[in-house]
Amino acid sequence: MLQKNISRRDFTKLATALAGSLGLGAAAAPRTATALEKLAAGKPNVLWLQALSCSGCTVSALNSYQPDAIDLITEYMSLLFHSTISSATGSLASSVISETIDQGDFLLVVEGSIPLGMPEACMSGGRPISELIAKAAGRAKAVVAVGTCSSFGGIPAAENNPTGAVSVRDFLDSESIGKPLINLPGCPCHPDWLVGTLVHVTEFGMPSLDDDLRPTMFYSKVVHDQCPRFADYERGNFAESFSDSGCLFKLGCVGARTFSDCIHRRWNGGVNSCIDSGAPCIGCAGKDFAKKADFPLYRIGQEDALVTELAQR
């Protein structure tokens, strides 16, 4: 705080806002502030490993706002290694990963699905990433699966993929590794979900999780129930094109089947969300996202069954 000329008042305001976003209430602000200080002091350490992914969740994390990207990766995350943004390469990078794993006492963040059927499809330092993840998970205090690919398999694990890619949960089960696991699906994962989860684990322990190991503080409500166009749905006012006002179900919105608070939280520092910008929800935080080969990102003309189902509720 002193180094960055942040007043105690401003820091407390940040902690209060974060506590509120986690559903903890203002009374939890002091402990949330303590957790932020622990993260900034290097407790706990975070090791971020990437498997089959597009690095979209990394890009999203770097778009973090309050804390911003610089503070996120140098202060609050205590990030020991991340292959995309690391200045270390080659043998030095491999030694950093090995030393971190050997020392233990860290949170393992995994981005991307694991090529279980083709280990050579994703290598790090001449070793399959699956070996590194298995070894790191065994030494980690907990594992955080960031993004839909890591949480549920996502696009790399889609039907007919040649790598036999699986989610982190399925991979850990196959290796009989019983470490605590938290799934943070989303394509990409919202940076608040990541920072909030790290804060919660640091100071309050494991958050409440649903059956899919998602924190209920972020994934307990369906997008449909929070939609800014919900009134249009109730009135039967459906958009026929993307430039129209009205409910987006007829343009393929699957918000009624997707659990996420992104409508309320919004993206890019609270600037916008998919539906606010006129795009239907494509269910990127759902466990069925891109699972089947015929999965359409936009279901134009395939909405009737969903609309009928909702109308009957």
PDB file of N, CA, C and O in Angstrom, residues 41-77:
ATOM      1  N   ALA A  41       1.497 -10.085  -0.395  1.00  0.00           N
ATOM      2  CA  ALA A  41       2.735 -10.419   0.311  1.00  0.00           C
ATOM      3  C   ALA A  41       3.341 -11.736  -0.179  1.00  0.00           C
ATOM      4  O   ALA A  41       4.374 -12.165   0.307  1.00  0.00           O
ATOM      5  N   GLY A  42       2.684 -12.371  -1.118  1.00  0.00           N
ATOM      6  CA  GLY A  42       3.217 -13.626  -1.635  1.00  0.00           C
ATOM      7  C   GLY A  42       2.631 -14.853  -0.971  1.00  0.00           C
ATOM      8  O   GLY A  42       3.206 -15.929  -1.036  1.00  0.00           O
ATOM      9  N   LYS A  43       1.486 -14.722  -0.303  1.00  0.00           N
ATOM     10  CA  LYS A  43       0.831 -15.847   0.343  1.00  0.00           C
ATOM     11  C   LYS A  43      -0.599 -15.912  -0.137  1.00  0.00           C
ATOM     12  O   LYS A  43      -1.388 -15.002   0.145  1.00  0.00           O
ATOM     13  N   PRO A  44      -1.036 -16.910  -0.818  1.00  0.00           N
ATOM     14  CA  PRO A  44      -0.254 -18.068  -1.258  1.00  0.00           C
ATOM     15  C   PRO A  44       0.412 -17.810  -2.603  1.00  0.00           C
ATOM     16  O   PRO A  44       0.096 -16.835  -3.290  1.00  0.00           O
ATOM     17  N   ASN A  45       1.299 -18.678  -2.983  1.00  0.00           N
ATOM     18  CA  ASN A  45       1.921 -18.632  -4.298  1.00  0.00           C
ATOM     19  C   ASN A  45       1.000 -19.287  -5.327  1.00  0.00           C
ATOM     20  O   ASN A  45       0.214 -20.171  -4.998  1.00  0.00           O
ATOM     21  N   VAL A  46       1.106 -18.832  -6.558  1.00  0.00           N
ATOM     22  CA  VAL A  46       0.263 -19.363  -7.637  1.00  0.00           C
ATOM     23  C   VAL A  46       1.144 -19.846  -8.784  1.00  0.00           C
ATOM     24  O   VAL A  46       2.000 -19.108  -9.271  1.00  0.00           O
ATOM     25  N   LEU A  47       0.925 -21.085  -9.198  1.00  0.00           N
ATOM     26  CA  LEU A  47       1.585 -21.645 -10.372  1.00  0.00           C
ATOM     27  C   LEU A  47       0.526 -21.836 -11.438  1.00  0.00           C
ATOM     28  O   LEU A  47      -0.458 -22.542 -11.226  1.00  0.00           O
ATOM     29  N   TRP A  48       0.720 -21.211 -12.605  1.00  0.00           N
ATOM     30  CA  TRP A  48      -0.265 -21.247 -13.694  1.00  0.00           C
ATOM     31  C   TRP A  48       0.315 -22.073 -14.829  1.00  0.00           C
ATOM     32  O   TRP A  48       1.315 -21.705 -15.436  1.00  0.00           O
ATOM     33  N   LEU A  49      -0.322 -23.201 -15.130  1.00  0.00           N
ATOM     34  CA  LEU A  49       0.105 -24.059 -16.227  1.00  0.00           C
ATOM     35  C   LEU A  49      -0.968 -24.068 -17.311  1.00  0.00           C
ATOM     36  O   LEU A  49      -2.157 -24.101 -17.016  1.00  0.00           O
ATOM     37  N   GLN A  50      -0.523 -24.057 -18.569  1.00  0.00           N
ATOM     38  CA  GLN A  50      -1.437 -24.027 -19.701  1.00  0.00           C
ATOM     39  C   GLN A  50      -1.369 -25.335 -20.481  1.00  0.00           C
ATOM     40  O   GLN A  50      -0.285 -25.792 -20.843  1.00  0.00           O
ATOM     41  N   ALA A  51      -2.519 -25.906 -20.748  1.00  0.00           N
ATOM     42  CA  ALA A  51      -2.609 -27.116 -21.571  1.00  0.00           C
ATOM     43  C   ALA A  51      -3.217 -26.723 -22.912  1.00  0.00           C
ATOM     44  O   ALA A  51      -2.816 -25.729 -23.516  1.00  0.00           O
ATOM     45  N   LEU A  52      -4.190 -27.485 -23.412  1.00  0.00           N
ATOM     46  CA  LEU A  52      -4.795 -27.183 -24.711  1.00  0.00           C
ATOM     47  C   LEU A  52      -5.755 -26.007 -24.566  1.00  0.00           C
ATOM     48  O   LEU A  52      -6.848 -26.142 -24.038  1.00  0.00           O
ATOM     49  N   SER A  53      -5.325 -24.852 -25.034  1.00  0.00           N
ATOM     50  CA  SER A  53      -6.147 -23.652 -24.895  1.00  0.00           C
ATOM     51  C   SER A  53      -5.728 -22.624 -25.939  1.00  0.00           C
ATOM     52  O   SER A  53      -4.698 -22.776 -26.599  1.00  0.00           O
ATOM     53  N   CYS A  54      -6.518 -21.569 -26.032  1.00  0.00           N
ATOM     54  CA  CYS A  54      -6.190 -20.470 -26.942  1.00  0.00           C
ATOM     55  C   CYS A  54      -5.563 -19.308 -26.184  1.00  0.00           C
ATOM     56  O   CYS A  54      -5.308 -18.254 -26.772  1.00  0.00           O
ATOM     57  N   SER A  55      -5.357 -19.480 -24.884  1.00  0.00           N
ATOM     58  CA  SER A  55      -4.832 -18.430 -23.991  1.00  0.00           C
ATOM     59  C   SER A  55      -5.837 -17.309 -23.774  1.00  0.00           C
ATOM     60  O   SER A  55      -5.477 -16.242 -23.267  1.00  0.00           O
ATOM     61  N   GLY A  56      -7.099 -17.544 -24.129  1.00  0.00           N
ATOM     62  CA  GLY A  56      -8.122 -16.517 -23.948  1.00  0.00           C
ATOM     63  C   GLY A  56      -8.342 -16.152 -22.494  1.00  0.00           C
ATOM     64  O   GLY A  56      -8.622 -14.992 -22.171  1.00  0.00           O
ATOM     65  N   CYS A  57      -8.231 -17.131 -21.599  1.00  0.00           N
ATOM     66  CA  CYS A  57      -8.422 -16.839 -20.169  1.00  0.00           C
ATOM     67  C   CYS A  57      -7.249 -16.029 -19.630  1.00  0.00           C
ATOM     68  O   CYS A  57      -7.413 -15.224 -18.715  1.00  0.00           O
ATOM     69  N   THR A  58      -6.069 -16.231 -20.190  1.00  0.00           N
ATOM     70  CA  THR A  58      -4.924 -15.395 -19.834  1.00  0.00           C
ATOM     71  C   THR A  58      -5.173 -13.962 -20.274  1.00  0.00           C
ATOM     72  O   THR A  58      -4.949 -13.006 -19.510  1.00  0.00           O
ATOM     73  N   VAL A  59      -5.639 -13.773 -21.509  1.00  0.00           N
ATOM     74  CA  VAL A  59      -5.940 -12.438 -22.008  1.00  0.00           C
ATOM     75  C   VAL A  59      -7.005 -11.771 -21.137  1.00  0.00           C
ATOM     76  O   VAL A  59      -6.906 -10.585 -20.794  1.00  0.00           O
ATOM     77  N   SER A  60      -8.025 -12.538 -20.762  1.00  0.00           N
ATOM     78  CA  SER A  60      -9.077 -11.998 -19.905  1.00  0.00           C
ATOM     79  C   SER A  60      -8.519 -11.562 -18.558  1.00  0.00           C
ATOM     80  O   SER A  60      -8.860 -10.489 -18.045  1.00  0.00           O
ATOM     81  N   ALA A  61      -7.648 -12.387 -17.973  1.00  0.00           N
ATOM     82  CA  ALA A  61      -7.048 -12.037 -16.680  1.00  0.00           C
ATOM     83  C   ALA A  61      -6.238 -10.752 -16.790  1.00  0.00           C
ATOM     84  O   ALA A  61      -6.221  -9.926 -15.873  1.00  0.00           O
ATOM     85  N   LEU A  62      -5.580 -10.568 -17.930  1.00  0.00           N
ATOM     86  CA  LEU A  62      -4.785  -9.364 -18.137  1.00  0.00           C
ATOM     87  C   LEU A  62      -5.651  -8.132 -18.372  1.00  0.00           C
ATOM     88  O   LEU A  62      -5.152  -7.006 -18.366  1.00  0.00           O
ATOM     89  N   ASN A  63      -6.952  -8.340 -18.564  1.00  0.00           N
ATOM     90  CA  ASN A  63      -7.895  -7.233 -18.667  1.00  0.00           C
ATOM     91  C   ASN A  63      -8.540  -6.930 -17.314  1.00  0.00           C
ATOM     92  O   ASN A  63      -9.543  -6.211 -17.245  1.00  0.00           O
ATOM     93  N   SER A  64      -7.969  -7.478 -16.266  1.00  0.00           N
ATOM     94  CA  SER A  64      -8.503  -7.248 -14.925  1.00  0.00           C
ATOM     95  C   SER A  64      -8.542  -5.760 -14.598  1.00  0.00           C
ATOM     96  O   SER A  64      -7.694  -4.981 -15.037  1.00  0.00           O
ATOM     97  N   TYR A  65      -9.567  -5.385 -13.831  1.00  0.00           N
ATOM     98  CA  TYR A  65      -9.753  -3.978 -13.462  1.00  0.00           C
ATOM     99  C   TYR A  65     -10.005  -3.906 -11.967  1.00  0.00           C
ATOM    100  O   TYR A  65     -10.905  -4.552 -11.455  1.00  0.00           O
ATOM    101  N   GLN A  66      -9.189  -3.142 -11.256  1.00  0.00           N
ATOM    102  CA  GLN A  66      -9.276  -3.008  -9.798  1.00  0.00           C
ATOM    103  C   GLN A  66      -9.234  -4.376  -9.108  1.00  0.00           C
ATOM    104  O   GLN A  66     -10.254  -4.835  -8.600  1.00  0.00           O
ATOM    105  N   PRO A  67      -8.089  -5.057  -9.016  1.00  0.00           N
ATOM    106  CA  PRO A  67      -6.761  -4.585  -9.416  1.00  0.00           C
ATOM    107  C   PRO A  67      -6.535  -4.708 -10.926  1.00  0.00           C
ATOM    108  O   PRO A  67      -7.134  -5.557 -11.568  1.00  0.00           O
ATOM    109  N   ASP A  68      -5.647  -3.852 -11.448  1.00  0.00           N
ATOM    110  CA  ASP A  68      -5.350  -3.907 -12.869  1.00  0.00           C
ATOM    111  C   ASP A  68      -4.367  -5.034 -13.159  1.00  0.00           C
ATOM    112  O   ASP A  68      -3.926  -5.751 -12.255  1.00  0.00           O
ATOM    113  N   ALA A  69      -4.025  -5.197 -14.434  1.00  0.00           N
ATOM    114  CA  ALA A  69      -3.223  -6.348 -14.853  1.00  0.00           C
ATOM    115  C   ALA A  69      -1.856  -6.392 -14.177  1.00  0.00           C
ATOM    116  O   ALA A  69      -1.404  -7.451 -13.731  1.00  0.00           O
ATOM    117  N   ILE A  70      -1.187  -5.250 -14.068  1.00  0.00           N
ATOM    118  CA  ILE A  70       0.143  -5.225 -13.477  1.00  0.00           C
ATOM    119  C   ILE A  70       0.093  -5.670 -12.020  1.00  0.00           C
ATOM    120  O   ILE A  70       0.868  -6.530 -11.577  1.00  0.00           O
ATOM    121  N   ASP A  71      -0.822  -5.077 -11.254  1.00  0.00           N
ATOM    122  CA  ASP A  71      -0.943  -5.466  -9.849  1.00  0.00           C
ATOM    123  C   ASP A  71      -1.391  -6.918  -9.715  1.00  0.00           C
ATOM    124  O   ASP A  71      -0.973  -7.637  -8.806  1.00  0.00           O
ATOM    125  N   LEU A  72      -2.264  -7.348 -10.634  1.00  0.00           N
ATOM    126  CA  LEU A  72      -2.780  -8.708 -10.558  1.00  0.00           C
ATOM    127  C   LEU A  72      -1.672  -9.741 -10.661  1.00  0.00           C
ATOM    128  O   LEU A  72      -1.594 -10.675  -9.858  1.00  0.00           O
ATOM    129  N   ILE A  73      -0.771  -9.574 -11.640  1.00  0.00           N
ATOM    130  CA  ILE A  73       0.233 -10.605 -11.873  1.00  0.00           C
ATOM    131  C   ILE A  73       1.502 -10.409 -11.054  1.00  0.00           C
ATOM    132  O   ILE A  73       2.303 -11.338 -10.931  1.00  0.00           O
ATOM    133  N   THR A  74       1.701  -9.215 -10.487  1.00  0.00           N
ATOM    134  CA  THR A  74       2.924  -8.989  -9.707  1.00  0.00           C
ATOM    135  C   THR A  74       2.660  -8.874  -8.212  1.00  0.00           C
ATOM    136  O   THR A  74       3.577  -9.025  -7.410  1.00  0.00           O
ATOM    137  N   GLU A  75       1.406  -8.571  -7.844  1.00  0.00           N
ATOM    138  CA  GLU A  75       1.101  -8.356  -6.441  1.00  0.00           C
ATOM    139  C   GLU A  75       0.093  -9.373  -5.924  1.00  0.00           C
ATOM    140  O   GLU A  75       0.420 -10.281  -5.182  1.00  0.00           O
ATOM    141  N   TYR A  76      -1.168  -9.233  -6.349  1.00  0.00           N
ATOM    142  CA  TYR A  76      -2.246  -9.976  -5.719  1.00  0.00           C
ATOM    143  C   TYR A  76      -2.259 -11.456  -6.049  1.00  0.00           C
ATOM    144  O   TYR A  76      -2.772 -12.257  -5.265  1.00  0.00           O
ATOM    145  N   MET A  77      -1.728 -11.854  -7.183  1.00  0.00           N
ATOM    146  CA  MET A  77      -1.740 -13.266  -7.517  1.00  0.00           C
ATOM    147  C   MET A  77      -0.500 -13.986  -7.031  1.00  0.00           C
ATOM    148  O   MET A  77      -0.486 -15.199  -6.992  1.00  0.00           O
TER     149      MET A  77
END
